Amino acid sequence: GKLRSFKSAGVALMARELHWEVLIVTLDGTWQAATPLDLYRHLPGFRFKVHIEPPQSIEPFREDARAALEGARAVMERRIQEFRKQ
């Protein structure tokens, strides 16, 4: 699997309107269940890994959503590499 594209316009809108912290969540293995039918085919025994980074300020996403998303993507890519070394 691979990371799909992120939508910076939607993130920028949410960052302006909401006052939440940001959680970067990395999932590895969900490519096996890209659709509900795929998920059904892989049950039972479907396994994937999840890691939730500590909460982060939303301010970087307000200032430059595209750059903040690139940073989030880099965090997720590093985490996936760690998952796959295990």
Coordinates of N, CA and C in Angstrom, one line a residue:
G1 N 0.8 -1.2 0.0 CA 0.0 0.0 0.0 C 0.9 1.3 0.0
K2 N 0.2 2.4 -0.2 CA 0.9 3.7 -0.2 C -0.1 4.7 0.4
L3 N 0.5 5.8 0.8 CA -0.3 6.9 1.3 C -0.9 7.6 0.1
R4 N -2.2 7.9 0.2 CA -2.9 8.6 -0.9 C -2.7 10.1 -0.7
S5 N -3.2 10.9 -1.6 CA -3.0 12.3 -1.6 C -3.9 12.9 -0.4
F6 N -3.4 14.0 0.1 CA -4.2 14.7 1.1 C -4.8 16.0 0.5
K7 N -5.9 16.4 1.0 CA -6.6 17.5 0.5 C -6.4 18.8 1.4
S8 N -5.5 19.6 1.0 CA -5.1 20.8 1.8 C -6.2 21.8 1.9
A9 N -7.1 21.9 0.9 CA -8.1 22.9 1.0 C -9.1 22.6 2.1
G10 N -9.5 21.4 2.2 CA -10.4 20.9 3.3 C -9.8 21.1 4.7
V11 N -8.5 20.8 4.8 CA -7.8 20.9 6.0 C -7.7 22.4 6.4
A12 N -7.4 23.2 5.4 CA -7.3 24.7 5.7 C -8.6 25.2 6.2
L13 N -9.7 24.8 5.6 CA -11.0 25.2 6.1 C -11.3 24.8 7.5
M14 N -11.0 23.5 7.8 CA -11.3 23.0 9.2 C -10.4 23.7 10.2
A15 N -9.1 24.0 9.8 CA -8.2 24.7 10.7 C -8.7 26.1 11.0
R16 N -9.3 26.7 10.1 CA -9.8 28.1 10.3 C -11.0 28.1 11.2
E17 N -11.9 27.1 11.0 CA -13.2 27.1 11.7 C -13.2 26.4 13.0
L18 N -12.3 25.4 13.2 CA -12.3 24.6 14.4 C -11.1 24.9 15.3
H19 N -11.3 24.6 16.6 CA -10.3 24.9 17.6 C -9.8 23.6 18.3
W20 N -9.6 22.6 17.4 CA -9.2 21.3 17.9 C -7.7 21.2 17.8
E21 N -7.2 20.2 18.6 CA -5.8 19.8 18.4 C -5.8 18.8 17.2
V22 N -4.6 18.6 16.7 CA -4.5 17.7 15.6 C -3.8 16.4 16.0
L23 N -4.4 15.3 15.6 CA -3.9 13.9 15.9 C -3.5 13.3 14.6
I24 N -2.2 13.0 14.4 CA -1.7 12.3 13.3 C -1.9 10.8 13.6
V25 N -2.7 10.1 12.8 CA -3.0 8.7 13.0 C -2.4 7.9 11.8
T26 N -1.6 7.0 12.0 CA -1.0 6.1 11.0 C -1.6 4.7 11.1
L27 N -2.1 4.3 9.9 CA -2.6 2.9 9.8 C -1.8 2.2 8.8
D28 N -1.4 1.0 9.0 CA -0.7 0.2 8.0 C -1.4 -1.1 7.9
G29 N -1.7 -1.5 6.7 CA -2.3 -2.8 6.4 C -3.8 -2.6 5.9
T30 N -4.3 -1.4 6.0 CA -5.7 -1.2 5.6 C -5.9 -1.3 4.1
W31 N -4.8 -1.3 3.3 CA -5.0 -1.4 1.9 C -5.7 -2.7 1.5
Q32 N -5.6 -3.7 2.4 CA -6.3 -5.0 2.1 C -7.8 -4.8 2.2
A33 N -8.3 -3.7 2.8 CA -9.7 -3.5 3.0 C -10.1 -2.2 2.4
A34 N -9.7 -1.9 1.2 CA -10.0 -0.6 0.6 C -11.5 -0.4 0.4
T35 N -12.3 -1.4 0.2 CA -13.7 -1.3 0.1 C -14.4 -2.2 1.1
P36 N -15.6 -2.0 1.4 CA -16.3 -2.9 2.4 C -16.2 -4.4 1.9
L37 N -16.3 -4.6 0.6 CA -16.3 -6.0 0.1 C -14.9 -6.6 0.4
D38 N -13.8 -5.8 0.2 CA -12.5 -6.3 0.5 C -12.3 -6.6 2.0
L39 N -12.9 -5.8 2.8 CA -12.8 -6.1 4.3 C -13.5 -7.4 4.6
Y40 N -14.7 -7.6 4.0 CA -15.4 -8.8 4.2 C -14.6 -10.1 3.8
R41 N -13.9 -9.9 2.6 CA -13.1 -11.0 2.1 C -12.0 -11.4 3.0
H42 N -11.5 -10.4 3.8 CA -10.3 -10.7 4.6 C -10.7 -11.0 6.1
L43 N -12.0 -11.0 6.4 CA -12.4 -11.4 7.7 C -12.6 -12.9 7.7
P44 N -12.4 -13.7 8.8 CA -11.7 -13.2 10.0 C -10.2 -13.1 9.8
G45 N -9.5 -12.6 10.7 CA -8.1 -12.5 10.7 C -7.5 -11.2 10.1
F46 N -8.3 -10.3 9.7 CA -7.8 -9.0 9.2 C -7.0 -8.3 10.3
R47 N -5.8 -8.0 9.9 CA -4.9 -7.3 10.9 C -4.3 -6.1 10.3
F48 N -4.2 -5.0 11.1 CA -3.5 -3.8 10.7 C -2.9 -3.2 11.9
K49 N -1.9 -2.3 11.7 CA -1.3 -1.6 12.8 C -1.8 -0.1 12.8
V50 N -1.8 0.4 14.1 CA -2.3 1.8 14.3 C -1.3 2.4 15.2
H51 N -1.0 3.7 14.9 CA -0.2 4.5 15.9 C -0.8 5.9 15.9
I52 N -1.1 6.5 17.1 CA -1.6 7.8 17.2 C -0.5 8.7 17.8
E53 N -0.1 9.7 17.1 CA 0.9 10.6 17.6 C 0.3 11.5 18.7
P54 N 1.1 12.1 19.6 CA 0.6 13.0 20.6 C -0.1 14.2 19.9
P55 N -1.1 14.8 20.6 CA -1.8 15.9 20.0 C -0.8 17.1 19.7
Q56 N -1.2 17.8 18.6 CA -0.4 18.9 18.1 C -1.3 20.1 18.0
S57 N -0.7 21.3 18.0 CA -1.4 22.5 17.8 C -1.9 22.6 16.4
I58 N -3.1 23.2 16.2 CA -3.6 23.4 14.9 C -3.0 24.6 14.2
E59 N -2.3 25.4 14.9 CA -1.8 26.6 14.3 C -1.0 26.4 13.0
P60 N -0.1 25.5 13.0 CA 0.7 25.3 11.7 C -0.3 25.0 10.5
F61 N -1.4 24.4 10.8 CA -2.4 24.1 9.7 C -3.1 25.3 9.3
R62 N -3.3 26.2 10.2 CA -3.9 27.5 9.9 C -3.0 28.4 9.1
E63 N -1.7 28.4 9.4 CA -0.7 29.2 8.8 C -0.4 28.8 7.4
D64 N -0.2 27.4 7.2 CA 0.2 26.9 5.9 C -0.2 25.4 5.8
A65 N -1.5 25.2 5.5 CA -2.1 23.8 5.5 C -1.2 22.9 4.7
R66 N -0.8 23.3 3.5 CA -0.1 22.4 2.6 C 1.3 22.0 3.3
A67 N 2.0 22.9 3.8 CA 3.3 22.6 4.5 C 3.0 21.7 5.7
A68 N 2.0 22.0 6.5 CA 1.7 21.2 7.7 C 1.3 19.8 7.3
L69 N 0.6 19.6 6.2 CA 0.2 18.3 5.7 C 1.4 17.5 5.2
E70 N 2.4 18.2 4.6 CA 3.6 17.6 4.1 C 4.4 17.1 5.4
G71 N 4.4 17.8 6.4 CA 5.0 17.4 7.7 C 4.3 16.2 8.3
A72 N 3.0 16.2 8.3 CA 2.2 15.1 8.8 C 2.5 13.8 7.9
R73 N 2.5 14.0 6.6 CA 2.8 12.9 5.7 C 4.2 12.3 6.0
A74 N 5.1 13.1 6.3 CA 6.5 12.6 6.6 C 6.5 11.8 7.9
V75 N 5.7 12.3 8.9 CA 5.6 11.5 10.1 C 5.0 10.2 9.9
M76 N 3.9 10.2 9.1 CA 3.3 8.9 8.8 C 4.2 7.9 8.0
E77 N 4.9 8.5 7.0 CA 5.8 7.6 6.2 C 6.9 7.0 7.1
R78 N 7.4 7.8 8.0 CA 8.4 7.2 9.0 C 7.8 6.2 9.8
R79 N 6.6 6.4 10.3 CA 6.0 5.4 11.2 C 5.7 4.1 10.4
I80 N 5.3 4.2 9.2 CA 5.0 3.0 8.4 C 6.3 2.2 8.2
Q81 N 7.4 2.9 7.9 CA 8.7 2.3 7.8 C 9.1 1.5 9.1
E82 N 8.8 2.1 10.2 CA 9.0 1.5 11.5 C 8.1 0.2 11.7
F83 N 6.8 0.3 11.3 CA 5.9 -0.8 11.4 C 6.5 -2.0 10.6
R84 N 7.0 -1.7 9.4 CA 7.4 -2.7 8.5 C 8.7 -3.4 8.8
K85 N 9.5 -2.7 9.7 CA 10.7 -3.3 10.2 C 10.4 -4.4 11.3
Q86 N 9.3 -4.3 11.9 CA 8.9 -5.2 13.1 C 8.6 -6.6 12.6

